[in-house]
Amino acid sequence: MEDLVQCVPNFSEGRDRTTLEAIVAAARAVPEVWVVDWSGDPDHHRMVLTLVGPAAATRDAALAAAAEAVRRIDLTQHSGQNPRLGAVDVVPFVPLGATPMELCIRTAREFGARAAADLNLPVYFYEEAATRPERRNLALVRGAGFDSLRHVPLTAERAPDLGPSHVHPTAGAVAVGARGRLLAININLRSDDLDVARAIARAVRERDGGLRGVRALGLRLPSRGHVQVSINVTEPDRVPLYRVLELVRAEARRWDVPISGTELIGALRLSDLLETARYSLGLHDLREGQVLDNWFSERLNLE
Amino acid sequence: MEDLVQCVPNFSEGRDRTTLEAIVAAARAVPEVWVVDWSGDPDHHRMVLTLVGPAAATRDAALAAAAEAVRRIDLTQHSGQNPRLGAVDVVPFVPLGATPMELCIRTAREFGARAAADLNLPVYFYEEAATRPERRNLALVRGAGFDSLRHVPLTAERAPDLGPSHVHPTAGAVAVGARGRLLAININLRSDDLDVARAIARAVRERDGGLRGVRALGLRLPSRGHVQVSINVTEPDRVPLYRVLELVRAEARRWDVPISGTELIGALRLSDLLETARYSLGLHDLREGQVLDNWFSERLNLE
């Protein structure tokens, strides 16, 4: 298949189970699309949905989920940890297998056109789907987010690529993009010291001298009573997961703070697991072909 | 597929590249069968071939490889580290996916009948395929091996299940079995102290108080100038690879001997990699469904 894509929409709701399940159900109802993973986080007040399927079907599943989110999420009632642009905050399309990035860019543009027309959302295209160089960077697109855009006209440098020149009253705007794969992990610290989480985040993220393509944020998790380092690895083939973990562990030791556990948000690749095993088991020459599951189709019948 | 099996024949030749490649080629020539892995070790003087396919085709590929081995390997000229029963030393059949063990037992018996009739080898059935309780244990079946059987009639408790009542003059006998999956790993020590390798082997193997279902042997590797702990994990779903490694590391620290690397002989399962990642990355809740490769068939086109 040369049109297989992954779509990882993020929604600004992580608490109301009914809303989360309604969004998942809307995506699941679209044929040919697999819901690989979904999780809501009450502290991030965010839901991440991971879809895999043919580009067109996956686009439609993401649109169905987005429509449900716009219907149910009211950002004026909202307070979360992550900066957020809208109820449907960000919708990235990622190539799988032999799928070219161009198809993901085209699919992102189609999603944007429908989100503007059917959901009345201002649409900003980012990263590979960006229409202007300054919009490649999602952080810049998002800016100060919904609250800063609520009462101003979306004109000049704030003008959306598509849709109305004002944010949706309850659902804000949406960033739609095409990008390479990314790994999202949360590392939980057995500590309530936000300064430590922030110091570790600074130590590992590229911006402050850390690992290439790594973004990190220190957060407080009130519902769990501890702090967390939330990390995006944007070049996982260059920067293996184990190396990020070891660096975080080294910095955590500096502050004498134990790591209680790690969460993977969304999906990873078999290649990530192989590199982890090569490192942690010393299996330097382990080959993908040695994974028996690759040789029969049992693994494909997960649903 | 309900008739998919794995077959892992071991041959008593690890040095002559021509022989190794001829054996692999013979197996490869059989349609519908995948050669997942093969490796020869000059010190073990042994080759391990890993085949996957429908039971009948895999049986035939193993037979073709065995015929090639009998033709080319002369045990009277042989000196190796592992105890060995024959040129085709051991031929285990392992269920894959939904395949029942009964099919592997039947396939082992068919292989044995052909090995006796076509290759003139005494055949001993072991483990699940054993015809007598005392032959379930491969070590007991193998006994002192070829050299002890060469000049004696194979009668009474030495009588084979099938085939002649004397060993093949150059190829000895063969043990054919059906069993659950096992993991074979070699852990190389940066040391030439055989006593240390043996002490570590004793510490980790079940027989001497170590981990359940773990078999281990300390070996000298003259060609590489260091020693090795060679390990079989026979219950890998109960005893994860990482735990065996950590135990070996702990014992190696006791002797202040560094581990230079680990080799996996044959194949492992995705579940082994997941458990390794759960442990070494702290991803306690990592699910198989989060491995993207499970959701599309790219992985199946390895050949």
Short mmCIF file of N, CA, C and O in Angstrom, two decimals, chain B residues 96-198:
data_model
loop_
_atom_site.label_atom_id
_atom_site.label_comp_id
_atom_site.label_asym_id
_atom_site.label_seq_id
_atom_site.Cartn_x
_atom_site.Cartn_y
_atom_site.Cartn_z
N LEU B 96 3.79 -22.22 15.91
CA LEU B 96 3.69 -20.77 15.77
C LEU B 96 2.22 -20.40 15.68
O LEU B 96 1.42 -21.16 15.14
N GLY B 97 1.88 -19.21 16.20
CA GLY B 97 0.50 -18.75 16.09
C GLY B 97 -0.46 -19.75 16.72
O GLY B 97 -0.28 -20.18 17.85
N ALA B 98 -1.47 -20.14 15.96
CA ALA B 98 -2.53 -21.00 16.51
C ALA B 98 -2.23 -22.49 16.30
O ALA B 98 -3.06 -23.35 16.57
N THR B 99 -1.04 -22.79 15.80
CA THR B 99 -0.69 -24.19 15.52
C THR B 99 -0.67 -25.01 16.81
O THR B 99 -0.03 -24.60 17.78
N PRO B 100 -1.35 -26.17 16.82
CA PRO B 100 -1.32 -27.01 18.03
C PRO B 100 -0.01 -27.82 18.11
O PRO B 100 0.57 -28.15 17.09
N MET B 101 0.42 -28.09 19.34
CA MET B 101 1.64 -28.88 19.56
C MET B 101 1.52 -30.24 18.87
O MET B 101 2.51 -30.78 18.35
N GLU B 102 0.30 -30.78 18.83
CA GLU B 102 0.08 -32.10 18.22
C GLU B 102 0.62 -32.13 16.78
O GLU B 102 1.21 -33.12 16.34
N LEU B 103 0.44 -31.03 16.05
CA LEU B 103 0.91 -31.00 14.67
C LEU B 103 2.44 -31.07 14.64
O LEU B 103 3.03 -31.74 13.78
N CYS B 104 3.09 -30.41 15.60
CA CYS B 104 4.56 -30.45 15.66
C CYS B 104 5.05 -31.85 16.01
O CYS B 104 6.06 -32.31 15.48
N ILE B 105 4.32 -32.52 16.90
CA ILE B 105 4.68 -33.90 17.25
C ILE B 105 4.56 -34.79 16.01
O ILE B 105 5.49 -35.53 15.65
N ARG B 106 3.43 -34.63 15.30
CA ARG B 106 3.21 -35.45 14.09
C ARG B 106 4.31 -35.15 13.06
O ARG B 106 4.88 -36.06 12.45
N THR B 107 4.64 -33.88 12.92
CA THR B 107 5.65 -33.48 11.92
C THR B 107 7.03 -34.02 12.31
O THR B 107 7.79 -34.49 11.45
N ALA B 108 7.33 -34.02 13.60
CA ALA B 108 8.61 -34.56 14.08
C ALA B 108 8.69 -36.05 13.76
O ALA B 108 9.71 -36.56 13.28
N ARG B 109 7.57 -36.74 13.99
CA ARG B 109 7.55 -38.19 13.73
C ARG B 109 7.74 -38.47 12.24
O ARG B 109 8.47 -39.38 11.84
N GLU B 110 7.11 -37.62 11.39
CA GLU B 110 7.28 -37.78 9.93
C GLU B 110 8.73 -37.52 9.53
O GLU B 110 9.33 -38.26 8.76
N PHE B 111 9.31 -36.46 10.11
CA PHE B 111 10.71 -36.16 9.82
C PHE B 111 11.58 -37.36 10.21
O PHE B 111 12.45 -37.80 9.45
N GLY B 112 11.31 -37.90 11.39
CA GLY B 112 12.11 -39.03 11.89
C GLY B 112 12.02 -40.24 10.97
O GLY B 112 13.04 -40.88 10.66
N ALA B 113 10.80 -40.54 10.50
CA ALA B 113 10.62 -41.70 9.62
C ALA B 113 11.44 -41.54 8.34
O ALA B 113 12.13 -42.47 7.89
N ARG B 114 11.43 -40.31 7.81
CA ARG B 114 12.19 -40.06 6.56
C ARG B 114 13.70 -40.06 6.83
O ARG B 114 14.48 -40.57 6.02
N ALA B 115 14.12 -39.55 7.98
CA ALA B 115 15.55 -39.51 8.31
C ALA B 115 16.09 -40.94 8.47
O ALA B 115 17.20 -41.25 8.05
N ALA B 116 15.25 -41.81 9.04
CA ALA B 116 15.66 -43.21 9.23
C ALA B 116 15.71 -43.92 7.88
O ALA B 116 16.70 -44.57 7.53
N ALA B 117 14.65 -43.76 7.09
CA ALA B 117 14.54 -44.49 5.81
C ALA B 117 15.49 -43.94 4.75
O ALA B 117 16.23 -44.70 4.12
N ASP B 118 15.51 -42.63 4.56
CA ASP B 118 16.28 -42.03 3.45
C ASP B 118 17.73 -41.76 3.81
O ASP B 118 18.61 -41.83 2.96
N LEU B 119 17.98 -41.40 5.08
CA LEU B 119 19.34 -40.99 5.45
C LEU B 119 20.05 -42.06 6.31
O LEU B 119 21.20 -41.89 6.67
N ASN B 120 19.31 -43.14 6.60
CA ASN B 120 19.88 -44.25 7.37
C ASN B 120 20.43 -43.81 8.73
O ASN B 120 21.50 -44.25 9.17
N LEU B 121 19.67 -42.93 9.38
CA LEU B 121 20.08 -42.44 10.71
C LEU B 121 19.23 -43.06 11.81
O LEU B 121 18.01 -43.14 11.67
N PRO B 122 19.85 -43.50 12.91
CA PRO B 122 19.07 -43.85 14.11
C PRO B 122 18.38 -42.57 14.61
O PRO B 122 19.02 -41.52 14.69
N VAL B 123 17.09 -42.68 14.93
CA VAL B 123 16.31 -41.50 15.32
C VAL B 123 15.80 -41.65 16.74
O VAL B 123 15.20 -42.67 17.09
N TYR B 124 16.07 -40.64 17.57
CA TYR B 124 15.54 -40.60 18.94
C TYR B 124 14.56 -39.43 19.03
O TYR B 124 14.91 -38.30 18.73
N PHE B 125 13.33 -39.72 19.42
CA PHE B 125 12.35 -38.65 19.60
C PHE B 125 12.46 -38.10 21.02
O PHE B 125 12.58 -38.88 21.98
N TYR B 126 12.42 -36.75 21.17
CA TYR B 126 12.58 -36.17 22.52
C TYR B 126 11.51 -35.13 22.81
O TYR B 126 10.69 -34.80 21.97
N GLU B 127 11.51 -34.67 24.01
CA GLU B 127 10.56 -33.71 24.58
C GLU B 127 9.12 -34.09 24.21
O GLU B 127 8.71 -35.23 24.44
N GLU B 128 8.33 -33.20 23.62
CA GLU B 128 6.92 -33.52 23.39
C GLU B 128 6.74 -34.70 22.44
O GLU B 128 5.70 -35.35 22.44
N ALA B 129 7.76 -34.95 21.62
CA ALA B 129 7.65 -36.04 20.63
C ALA B 129 8.18 -37.37 21.19
O ALA B 129 8.14 -38.40 20.51
N ALA B 130 8.66 -37.35 22.44
CA ALA B 130 9.25 -38.56 23.02
C ALA B 130 8.24 -39.70 23.08
O ALA B 130 7.04 -39.48 23.26
N THR B 131 8.76 -40.93 22.92
CA THR B 131 7.89 -42.12 23.01
C THR B 131 8.02 -42.77 24.39
O THR B 131 7.29 -43.69 24.71
N ARG B 132 9.04 -42.33 25.15
CA ARG B 132 9.22 -42.83 26.51
C ARG B 132 9.54 -41.63 27.42
O ARG B 132 10.29 -40.73 27.01
N PRO B 133 9.01 -41.65 28.64
CA PRO B 133 9.23 -40.52 29.56
C PRO B 133 10.71 -40.15 29.70
O PRO B 133 11.06 -38.98 29.67
N GLU B 134 11.58 -41.17 29.79
CA GLU B 134 13.00 -40.87 30.05
C GLU B 134 13.67 -40.20 28.85
O GLU B 134 14.81 -39.76 28.93
N ARG B 135 12.93 -40.13 27.72
CA ARG B 135 13.54 -39.47 26.54
C ARG B 135 13.00 -38.06 26.32
O ARG B 135 13.32 -37.42 25.32
N ARG B 136 12.21 -37.58 27.28
CA ARG B 136 11.74 -36.19 27.13
C ARG B 136 12.93 -35.23 27.23
O ARG B 136 12.99 -34.22 26.53
N ASN B 137 13.89 -35.56 28.07
CA ASN B 137 15.03 -34.69 28.32
C ASN B 137 16.13 -34.89 27.28
O ASN B 137 16.78 -35.93 27.23
N LEU B 138 16.37 -33.88 26.46
CA LEU B 138 17.34 -33.98 25.37
C LEU B 138 18.73 -34.37 25.87
O LEU B 138 19.41 -35.20 25.26
N ALA B 139 19.13 -33.81 27.01
CA ALA B 139 20.47 -34.10 27.53
C ALA B 139 20.64 -35.60 27.75
O ALA B 139 21.68 -36.18 27.43
N LEU B 140 19.59 -36.25 28.28
CA LEU B 140 19.65 -37.69 28.53
C LEU B 140 19.67 -38.45 27.22
O LEU B 140 20.38 -39.45 27.06
N VAL B 141 18.90 -37.98 26.23
CA VAL B 141 18.87 -38.64 24.93
C VAL B 141 20.26 -38.58 24.30
O VAL B 141 20.79 -39.57 23.81
N ARG B 142 20.86 -37.42 24.41
CA ARG B 142 22.16 -37.22 23.76
C ARG B 142 23.25 -38.00 24.50
O ARG B 142 24.17 -38.55 23.90
N GLY B 143 23.14 -38.06 25.82
CA GLY B 143 24.11 -38.79 26.62
C GLY B 143 25.52 -38.31 26.34
O GLY B 143 25.77 -37.13 26.17
N ALA B 144 26.42 -39.24 26.24
CA ALA B 144 27.82 -38.88 25.98
C ALA B 144 28.05 -38.64 24.49
O ALA B 144 29.15 -38.32 24.06
N GLY B 145 26.99 -38.85 23.68
CA GLY B 145 27.08 -38.49 22.28
C GLY B 145 27.74 -39.52 21.38
O GLY B 145 27.98 -40.67 21.78
N PHE B 146 28.04 -39.05 20.20
CA PHE B 146 28.55 -39.88 19.11
C PHE B 146 29.68 -40.80 19.53
O PHE B 146 29.62 -42.02 19.34
N ASP B 147 30.70 -40.25 20.15
CA ASP B 147 31.89 -41.05 20.45
C ASP B 147 31.58 -42.27 21.31
O ASP B 147 32.17 -43.33 21.13
N SER B 148 30.62 -42.10 22.22
CA SER B 148 30.30 -43.22 23.12
C SER B 148 29.43 -44.27 22.42
O SER B 148 29.33 -45.41 22.87
N LEU B 149 28.77 -43.88 21.33
CA LEU B 149 27.85 -44.80 20.66
C LEU B 149 28.47 -45.48 19.43
O LEU B 149 27.95 -46.47 18.92
N ARG B 150 29.60 -44.91 18.99
CA ARG B 150 30.19 -45.35 17.71
C ARG B 150 30.38 -46.86 17.61
O ARG B 150 30.04 -47.47 16.62
N HIS B 151 30.91 -47.44 18.68
CA HIS B 151 31.33 -48.83 18.55
C HIS B 151 30.45 -49.80 19.33
O HIS B 151 30.84 -50.94 19.56
N VAL B 152 29.26 -49.34 19.74
CA VAL B 152 28.37 -50.25 20.48
C VAL B 152 27.05 -50.39 19.73
O VAL B 152 26.65 -49.48 19.01
N PRO B 153 26.39 -51.57 19.88
CA PRO B 153 25.07 -51.72 19.26
C PRO B 153 24.05 -50.84 20.00
O PRO B 153 24.15 -50.65 21.21
N LEU B 154 23.12 -50.24 19.23
CA LEU B 154 22.10 -49.39 19.84
C LEU B 154 20.92 -50.27 20.25
O LEU B 154 19.94 -50.40 19.51
N THR B 155 21.06 -50.93 21.41
CA THR B 155 20.01 -51.83 21.87
C THR B 155 19.55 -51.43 23.26
O THR B 155 20.10 -50.49 23.85
N ALA B 156 18.55 -52.17 23.76
CA ALA B 156 18.01 -51.89 25.11
C ALA B 156 17.72 -50.40 25.28
O ALA B 156 17.09 -49.80 24.43
N GLU B 157 18.26 -49.80 26.36
CA GLU B 157 17.89 -48.38 26.62
C GLU B 157 18.54 -47.45 25.60
O GLU B 157 18.19 -46.28 25.52
N ARG B 158 19.46 -47.98 24.80
CA ARG B 158 20.07 -47.15 23.75
C ARG B 158 19.34 -47.32 22.41
O ARG B 158 19.68 -46.67 21.42
N ALA B 159 18.38 -48.23 22.35
CA ALA B 159 17.69 -48.51 21.08
C ALA B 159 16.98 -47.27 20.56
O ALA B 159 16.24 -46.62 21.30
N PRO B 160 17.19 -46.93 19.30
CA PRO B 160 16.53 -45.76 18.72
C PRO B 160 15.04 -46.01 18.52
O PRO B 160 14.60 -47.15 18.51
N ASP B 161 14.27 -44.93 18.37
CA ASP B 161 12.84 -45.09 18.08
C ASP B 161 12.64 -45.59 16.66
O ASP B 161 11.71 -46.33 16.37
N LEU B 162 13.52 -45.18 15.78
CA LEU B 162 13.45 -45.58 14.37
C LEU B 162 14.87 -45.72 13.83
O LEU B 162 15.81 -45.15 14.38
N GLY B 163 15.02 -46.49 12.72
CA GLY B 163 16.32 -46.54 12.05
C GLY B 163 17.19 -47.69 12.53
O GLY B 163 16.78 -48.49 13.38
N PRO B 164 18.41 -47.73 11.99
CA PRO B 164 19.33 -48.84 12.25
C PRO B 164 19.75 -48.92 13.71
O PRO B 164 19.67 -47.94 14.44
N SER B 165 20.21 -50.09 14.14
CA SER B 165 20.63 -50.29 15.53
C SER B 165 22.13 -50.02 15.68
O SER B 165 22.80 -50.62 16.50
N HIS B 166 22.66 -49.17 14.81
CA HIS B 166 24.07 -48.73 14.95
C HIS B 166 24.11 -47.32 14.38
O HIS B 166 23.32 -46.97 13.48
N VAL B 167 25.02 -46.50 14.89
CA VAL B 167 25.07 -45.13 14.39
C VAL B 167 25.60 -45.09 12.96
O VAL B 167 26.33 -46.00 12.53
N HIS B 168 25.23 -44.07 12.23
CA HIS B 168 25.77 -43.84 10.89
C HIS B 168 27.28 -43.59 11.04
O HIS B 168 27.68 -42.83 11.92
N PRO B 169 28.12 -44.25 10.23
CA PRO B 169 29.58 -44.19 10.46
C PRO B 169 30.13 -42.76 10.52
O PRO B 169 31.03 -42.48 11.30
N THR B 170 29.58 -41.87 9.71
CA THR B 170 30.13 -40.50 9.71
C THR B 170 29.14 -39.47 10.26
O THR B 170 29.54 -38.38 10.66
N ALA B 171 27.83 -39.82 10.25
CA ALA B 171 26.81 -38.82 10.64
C ALA B 171 26.14 -39.12 11.97
O ALA B 171 25.28 -38.34 12.42
N GLY B 172 26.49 -40.24 12.62
CA GLY B 172 25.95 -40.51 13.94
C GLY B 172 24.46 -40.77 13.95
O GLY B 172 23.93 -41.52 13.14
N ALA B 173 23.76 -40.13 14.89
CA ALA B 173 22.32 -40.29 15.04
C ALA B 173 21.69 -38.91 15.12
O ALA B 173 22.39 -37.89 15.05
N VAL B 174 20.35 -38.88 15.24
CA VAL B 174 19.68 -37.58 15.31
C VAL B 174 18.57 -37.60 16.36
O VAL B 174 17.89 -38.61 16.53
N ALA B 175 18.45 -36.48 17.09
CA ALA B 175 17.35 -36.30 18.05
C ALA B 175 16.32 -35.39 17.40
O ALA B 175 16.66 -34.29 16.95
N VAL B 176 15.09 -35.88 17.32
CA VAL B 176 14.02 -35.11 16.67
C VAL B 176 12.93 -34.85 17.70
O VAL B 176 12.48 -35.79 18.37
N GLY B 177 12.53 -33.60 17.83
CA GLY B 177 11.57 -33.28 18.89
C GLY B 177 10.51 -32.27 18.50
O GLY B 177 10.54 -31.68 17.42
N ALA B 178 9.57 -32.11 19.42
CA ALA B 178 8.58 -31.03 19.35
C ALA B 178 8.63 -30.35 20.71
O ALA B 178 8.68 -31.03 21.74
N ARG B 179 8.66 -29.02 20.69
CA ARG B 179 8.78 -28.31 21.98
C ARG B 179 8.22 -26.90 21.83
O ARG B 179 7.94 -26.42 20.73
N GLY B 180 8.07 -26.22 22.96
CA GLY B 180 7.72 -24.81 22.94
C GLY B 180 8.93 -23.99 22.53
O GLY B 180 10.04 -24.52 22.43
N ARG B 181 8.72 -22.69 22.31
CA ARG B 181 9.84 -21.86 21.87
C ARG B 181 10.87 -21.70 22.98
O ARG B 181 10.53 -21.79 24.16
N LEU B 182 12.11 -21.50 22.60
CA LEU B 182 13.14 -21.16 23.58
C LEU B 182 14.01 -20.07 22.97
O LEU B 182 14.02 -19.85 21.76
N LEU B 183 14.71 -19.35 23.85
CA LEU B 183 15.63 -18.32 23.38
C LEU B 183 17.05 -18.79 23.65
O LEU B 183 17.35 -19.26 24.75
N ALA B 184 17.90 -18.69 22.63
CA ALA B 184 19.30 -19.08 22.77
C ALA B 184 20.17 -17.83 22.66
O ALA B 184 20.17 -17.16 21.63
N ILE B 185 20.86 -17.49 23.75
CA ILE B 185 21.74 -16.33 23.72
C ILE B 185 23.13 -16.71 24.25
O ILE B 185 23.27 -17.54 25.15
N ASN B 186 24.13 -16.10 23.63
CA ASN B 186 25.50 -16.26 24.09
C ASN B 186 25.95 -14.93 24.65
O ASN B 186 25.79 -13.90 24.01
N ILE B 187 26.51 -14.96 25.85
CA ILE B 187 26.99 -13.73 26.47
C ILE B 187 28.51 -13.81 26.54
O ILE B 187 29.07 -14.70 27.18
N ASN B 188 29.16 -12.90 25.82
CA ASN B 188 30.62 -12.93 25.72
C ASN B 188 31.26 -12.10 26.81
O ASN B 188 30.87 -10.96 27.04
N LEU B 189 32.23 -12.69 27.48
CA LEU B 189 32.93 -12.00 28.57
C LEU B 189 34.30 -11.52 28.08
O LEU B 189 34.98 -12.24 27.35
N ARG B 190 34.68 -10.33 28.48
CA ARG B 190 36.01 -9.84 28.10
C ARG B 190 37.02 -10.42 29.09
O ARG B 190 37.59 -9.72 29.92
N SER B 191 37.21 -11.73 28.98
CA SER B 191 38.08 -12.47 29.89
C SER B 191 38.38 -13.83 29.28
O SER B 191 37.60 -14.34 28.47
N ASP B 192 39.51 -14.42 29.65
CA ASP B 192 39.81 -15.78 29.17
C ASP B 192 39.73 -16.77 30.33
O ASP B 192 40.28 -17.88 30.26
N ASP B 193 39.06 -16.36 31.41
CA ASP B 193 38.98 -17.20 32.60
C ASP B 193 37.75 -18.10 32.55
O ASP B 193 36.63 -17.67 32.86
N LEU B 194 37.97 -19.36 32.15
CA LEU B 194 36.86 -20.29 31.98
C LEU B 194 36.11 -20.52 33.30
O LEU B 194 34.91 -20.70 33.31
N ASP B 195 36.85 -20.49 34.41
CA ASP B 195 36.21 -20.69 35.71
C ASP B 195 35.14 -19.64 35.97
O ASP B 195 34.08 -19.95 36.53
N VAL B 196 35.39 -18.42 35.57
CA VAL B 196 34.40 -17.35 35.77
C VAL B 196 33.16 -17.62 34.93
O VAL B 196 32.03 -17.55 35.41
N ALA B 197 33.37 -17.98 33.65
CA ALA B 197 32.23 -18.27 32.78
C ALA B 197 31.40 -19.42 33.36
O ALA B 197 30.16 -19.37 33.37
N ARG B 198 32.09 -20.43 33.90
CA ARG B 198 31.36 -21.58 34.47
C ARG B 198 30.64 -21.19 35.75
O ARG B 198 29.53 -21.63 36.01
#
